[in-house]
Short mmCIF file of N, CA and C in Angstrom, two decimals:
data_model
loop_
_atom_site.label_atom_id
_atom_site.label_comp_id
_atom_site.label_asym_id
_atom_site.label_seq_id
_atom_site.Cartn_x
_atom_site.Cartn_y
_atom_site.Cartn_z
N MET A 1 0.85 -1.18 0.00
CA MET A 1 0.00 0.00 0.00
C MET A 1 0.89 1.24 0.00
N THR A 2 0.51 2.21 -0.78
CA THR A 2 1.25 3.48 -0.81
C THR A 2 0.27 4.63 -0.70
N PHE A 3 0.78 5.77 -0.37
CA PHE A 3 0.00 6.99 -0.32
C PHE A 3 0.47 7.87 -1.47
N PRO A 4 -0.36 8.06 -2.49
CA PRO A 4 0.07 8.83 -3.66
C PRO A 4 0.63 10.20 -3.29
N PHE A 5 0.07 10.83 -2.27
CA PHE A 5 0.55 12.15 -1.89
C PHE A 5 2.04 12.11 -1.53
N ILE A 6 2.46 11.07 -0.82
CA ILE A 6 3.86 10.98 -0.41
C ILE A 6 4.77 10.90 -1.63
N ASN A 7 4.33 10.20 -2.65
CA ASN A 7 5.12 10.10 -3.88
C ASN A 7 5.11 11.39 -4.68
N ASP A 8 3.99 12.10 -4.65
CA ASP A 8 3.83 13.33 -5.45
C ASP A 8 4.38 14.57 -4.75
N TYR A 9 4.50 14.51 -3.44
CA TYR A 9 4.88 15.71 -2.68
C TYR A 9 6.21 16.33 -3.11
N PRO A 10 7.27 15.56 -3.33
CA PRO A 10 8.55 16.21 -3.69
C PRO A 10 8.44 17.15 -4.89
N ASP A 11 7.67 16.76 -5.90
CA ASP A 11 7.51 17.62 -7.07
C ASP A 11 6.73 18.89 -6.72
N LYS A 12 5.65 18.73 -5.97
CA LYS A 12 4.84 19.89 -5.56
C LYS A 12 5.66 20.82 -4.66
N LYS A 13 6.42 20.22 -3.77
CA LYS A 13 7.27 20.99 -2.87
C LYS A 13 8.29 21.80 -3.67
N ALA A 14 8.93 21.17 -4.65
CA ALA A 14 9.92 21.87 -5.47
C ALA A 14 9.29 23.03 -6.22
N LYS A 15 8.08 22.84 -6.73
CA LYS A 15 7.41 23.92 -7.45
C LYS A 15 7.03 25.07 -6.52
N LEU A 16 6.60 24.74 -5.31
CA LEU A 16 6.29 25.79 -4.34
C LEU A 16 7.56 26.52 -3.93
N GLN A 17 8.64 25.80 -3.71
CA GLN A 17 9.91 26.44 -3.37
C GLN A 17 10.38 27.37 -4.49
N GLN A 18 10.23 26.94 -5.73
CA GLN A 18 10.62 27.79 -6.85
C GLN A 18 9.75 29.04 -6.90
N ALA A 19 8.47 28.88 -6.68
CA ALA A 19 7.56 30.04 -6.67
C ALA A 19 7.94 31.01 -5.56
N LEU A 20 8.29 30.48 -4.39
CA LEU A 20 8.73 31.35 -3.29
C LEU A 20 10.02 32.07 -3.67
N HIS A 21 10.95 31.35 -4.26
CA HIS A 21 12.22 31.94 -4.69
C HIS A 21 11.99 33.04 -5.72
N ASP A 22 11.08 32.79 -6.66
CA ASP A 22 10.80 33.75 -7.73
C ASP A 22 9.86 34.87 -7.30
N GLY A 23 9.22 34.71 -6.15
CA GLY A 23 8.22 35.69 -5.72
C GLY A 23 6.95 35.63 -6.55
N ASN A 24 6.68 34.48 -7.15
CA ASN A 24 5.50 34.30 -7.99
C ASN A 24 4.30 33.98 -7.10
N ARG A 25 3.57 35.01 -6.73
CA ARG A 25 2.50 34.89 -5.75
C ARG A 25 1.35 33.99 -6.22
N GLU A 26 1.02 34.04 -7.48
CA GLU A 26 -0.06 33.17 -7.99
C GLU A 26 0.33 31.70 -7.87
N ASP A 27 1.58 31.38 -8.22
CA ASP A 27 2.03 30.00 -8.09
C ASP A 27 2.15 29.60 -6.63
N ILE A 28 2.58 30.52 -5.77
CA ILE A 28 2.64 30.22 -4.34
C ILE A 28 1.25 29.81 -3.86
N ARG A 29 0.27 30.62 -4.22
CA ARG A 29 -1.10 30.34 -3.80
C ARG A 29 -1.58 29.01 -4.37
N PHE A 30 -1.31 28.77 -5.65
CA PHE A 30 -1.77 27.54 -6.30
C PHE A 30 -1.17 26.29 -5.64
N TYR A 31 0.15 26.26 -5.48
CA TYR A 31 0.79 25.06 -4.93
C TYR A 31 0.48 24.88 -3.45
N ALA A 32 0.36 25.97 -2.71
CA ALA A 32 -0.05 25.86 -1.31
C ALA A 32 -1.46 25.28 -1.22
N HIS A 33 -2.34 25.74 -2.10
CA HIS A 33 -3.71 25.23 -2.14
C HIS A 33 -3.73 23.74 -2.48
N THR A 34 -2.94 23.35 -3.45
CA THR A 34 -2.88 21.94 -3.87
C THR A 34 -2.40 21.05 -2.73
N ILE A 35 -1.31 21.46 -2.10
CA ILE A 35 -0.76 20.66 -0.99
C ILE A 35 -1.74 20.64 0.18
N LYS A 36 -2.35 21.79 0.47
CA LYS A 36 -3.34 21.87 1.54
C LYS A 36 -4.46 20.86 1.32
N GLY A 37 -4.96 20.78 0.10
CA GLY A 37 -6.02 19.83 -0.21
C GLY A 37 -5.58 18.39 -0.02
N ASN A 38 -4.37 18.09 -0.46
CA ASN A 38 -3.85 16.73 -0.28
C ASN A 38 -3.73 16.37 1.19
N LEU A 39 -3.29 17.32 1.99
CA LEU A 39 -3.15 17.06 3.42
C LEU A 39 -4.51 16.86 4.07
N GLY A 40 -5.50 17.61 3.61
CA GLY A 40 -6.85 17.41 4.11
C GLY A 40 -7.36 16.02 3.78
N ASP A 41 -7.02 15.53 2.60
CA ASP A 41 -7.45 14.19 2.18
C ASP A 41 -6.90 13.10 3.08
N ILE A 42 -5.71 13.30 3.63
CA ILE A 42 -5.10 12.26 4.47
C ILE A 42 -5.26 12.57 5.96
N GLY A 43 -5.95 13.66 6.29
CA GLY A 43 -6.22 13.98 7.69
C GLY A 43 -5.06 14.60 8.44
N ALA A 44 -4.14 15.21 7.73
CA ALA A 44 -2.97 15.85 8.37
C ALA A 44 -3.31 17.32 8.64
N SER A 45 -4.05 17.55 9.72
CA SER A 45 -4.63 18.87 9.95
C SER A 45 -3.60 19.95 10.28
N LYS A 46 -2.57 19.63 11.04
CA LYS A 46 -1.60 20.67 11.40
C LYS A 46 -0.85 21.17 10.17
N GLY A 47 -0.35 20.26 9.36
CA GLY A 47 0.33 20.66 8.13
C GLY A 47 -0.61 21.40 7.21
N ARG A 48 -1.86 20.95 7.15
CA ARG A 48 -2.87 21.61 6.31
C ARG A 48 -3.05 23.06 6.74
N GLN A 49 -3.05 23.31 8.03
CA GLN A 49 -3.23 24.68 8.53
C GLN A 49 -2.11 25.61 8.06
N TYR A 50 -0.88 25.12 8.08
CA TYR A 50 0.24 25.94 7.61
C TYR A 50 0.08 26.29 6.13
N PHE A 51 -0.24 25.29 5.32
CA PHE A 51 -0.39 25.55 3.89
C PHE A 51 -1.61 26.42 3.60
N GLU A 52 -2.64 26.30 4.41
CA GLU A 52 -3.80 27.18 4.27
C GLU A 52 -3.40 28.62 4.55
N GLU A 53 -2.59 28.82 5.57
CA GLU A 53 -2.12 30.18 5.88
C GLU A 53 -1.27 30.74 4.75
N ILE A 54 -0.40 29.92 4.18
CA ILE A 54 0.40 30.37 3.03
C ILE A 54 -0.53 30.75 1.88
N GLU A 55 -1.50 29.89 1.59
CA GLU A 55 -2.43 30.16 0.50
C GLU A 55 -3.18 31.47 0.72
N LYS A 56 -3.74 31.65 1.90
CA LYS A 56 -4.55 32.83 2.19
C LYS A 56 -3.75 34.12 2.13
N ASN A 57 -2.47 34.04 2.45
CA ASN A 57 -1.64 35.24 2.52
C ASN A 57 -0.72 35.43 1.33
N ALA A 58 -0.81 34.56 0.35
CA ALA A 58 0.12 34.57 -0.77
C ALA A 58 0.14 35.89 -1.53
N LEU A 59 -0.99 36.54 -1.63
CA LEU A 59 -1.06 37.75 -2.46
C LEU A 59 -0.75 39.03 -1.71
N ASN A 60 -0.72 38.97 -0.36
CA ASN A 60 -0.57 40.23 0.37
C ASN A 60 0.42 40.21 1.52
N THR A 61 1.25 39.20 1.60
CA THR A 61 2.22 39.09 2.69
C THR A 61 3.62 39.00 2.11
N ASP A 62 4.57 39.53 2.84
CA ASP A 62 5.97 39.49 2.42
C ASP A 62 6.39 38.04 2.13
N VAL A 63 7.06 37.85 1.03
CA VAL A 63 7.48 36.50 0.62
C VAL A 63 8.41 35.88 1.66
N LYS A 64 9.20 36.68 2.36
CA LYS A 64 10.06 36.13 3.41
C LYS A 64 9.22 35.48 4.51
N HIS A 65 8.11 36.12 4.85
CA HIS A 65 7.21 35.54 5.85
C HIS A 65 6.59 34.24 5.33
N LEU A 66 6.19 34.25 4.07
CA LEU A 66 5.63 33.04 3.47
C LEU A 66 6.66 31.91 3.46
N SER A 67 7.91 32.27 3.19
CA SER A 67 8.99 31.27 3.19
C SER A 67 9.19 30.70 4.58
N ALA A 68 9.10 31.55 5.60
CA ALA A 68 9.23 31.08 6.98
C ALA A 68 8.08 30.14 7.34
N LEU A 69 6.88 30.47 6.89
CA LEU A 69 5.75 29.56 7.11
C LEU A 69 5.97 28.23 6.40
N PHE A 70 6.54 28.29 5.21
CA PHE A 70 6.82 27.06 4.48
C PHE A 70 7.79 26.17 5.24
N VAL A 71 8.80 26.76 5.86
CA VAL A 71 9.76 25.97 6.65
C VAL A 71 9.03 25.24 7.78
N LYS A 72 8.14 25.94 8.47
CA LYS A 72 7.36 25.30 9.54
C LYS A 72 6.47 24.20 8.98
N ALA A 73 5.83 24.50 7.85
CA ALA A 73 4.96 23.51 7.22
C ALA A 73 5.75 22.28 6.80
N GLU A 74 6.91 22.51 6.23
CA GLU A 74 7.76 21.41 5.76
C GLU A 74 8.21 20.54 6.93
N ASN A 75 8.61 21.15 8.03
CA ASN A 75 9.02 20.38 9.20
C ASN A 75 7.88 19.51 9.71
N THR A 76 6.70 20.09 9.78
CA THR A 76 5.53 19.33 10.22
C THR A 76 5.22 18.21 9.24
N LEU A 77 5.29 18.51 7.98
CA LEU A 77 4.95 17.52 6.96
C LEU A 77 5.97 16.38 6.93
N GLN A 78 7.22 16.68 7.12
CA GLN A 78 8.23 15.60 7.15
C GLN A 78 7.96 14.65 8.30
N HIS A 79 7.52 15.18 9.43
CA HIS A 79 7.15 14.33 10.56
C HIS A 79 5.95 13.46 10.19
N THR A 80 4.97 14.04 9.54
CA THR A 80 3.78 13.30 9.11
C THR A 80 4.15 12.19 8.13
N ILE A 81 5.00 12.52 7.17
CA ILE A 81 5.43 11.52 6.18
C ILE A 81 6.17 10.38 6.87
N ALA A 82 7.01 10.71 7.84
CA ALA A 82 7.73 9.67 8.58
C ALA A 82 6.75 8.75 9.31
N LEU A 83 5.70 9.31 9.88
CA LEU A 83 4.69 8.49 10.55
C LEU A 83 3.98 7.56 9.56
N PHE A 84 3.62 8.10 8.40
CA PHE A 84 2.98 7.27 7.38
C PHE A 84 3.92 6.16 6.92
N ASN A 85 5.17 6.49 6.68
CA ASN A 85 6.13 5.48 6.24
C ASN A 85 6.32 4.40 7.30
N ASP A 86 6.36 4.81 8.56
CA ASP A 86 6.48 3.85 9.65
C ASP A 86 5.27 2.92 9.69
N GLU A 87 4.10 3.50 9.50
CA GLU A 87 2.87 2.70 9.48
C GLU A 87 2.91 1.69 8.32
N LEU A 88 3.38 2.13 7.17
CA LEU A 88 3.47 1.23 6.02
C LEU A 88 4.43 0.08 6.27
N GLU A 89 5.54 0.37 6.94
CA GLU A 89 6.53 -0.67 7.21
C GLU A 89 6.01 -1.72 8.18
N HIS A 90 5.10 -1.32 9.05
CA HIS A 90 4.62 -2.23 10.09
C HIS A 90 3.23 -2.79 9.80
N SER A 91 2.77 -2.62 8.59
CA SER A 91 1.44 -3.17 8.27
C SER A 91 1.54 -4.32 7.29
#
């Protein structure tokens, strides 16, 4: 059994990071929204909240602040992915 989100996340993460680097607010909002939805699908509420905040503030908040939120979101998400991987190994 696999979780498609875990396999797809690295690509989405890279695109969001590039959008943050480029200051492309529309892409920031789009990729944050996409990841937020995926996290909602798997019940990862804390990570979802971070990406929701990035999405909501993408058009009107300093990109440095959005990048800082992304770091927090990424840390939370890596923990979530580790839990899912651990569950897969033991099932």
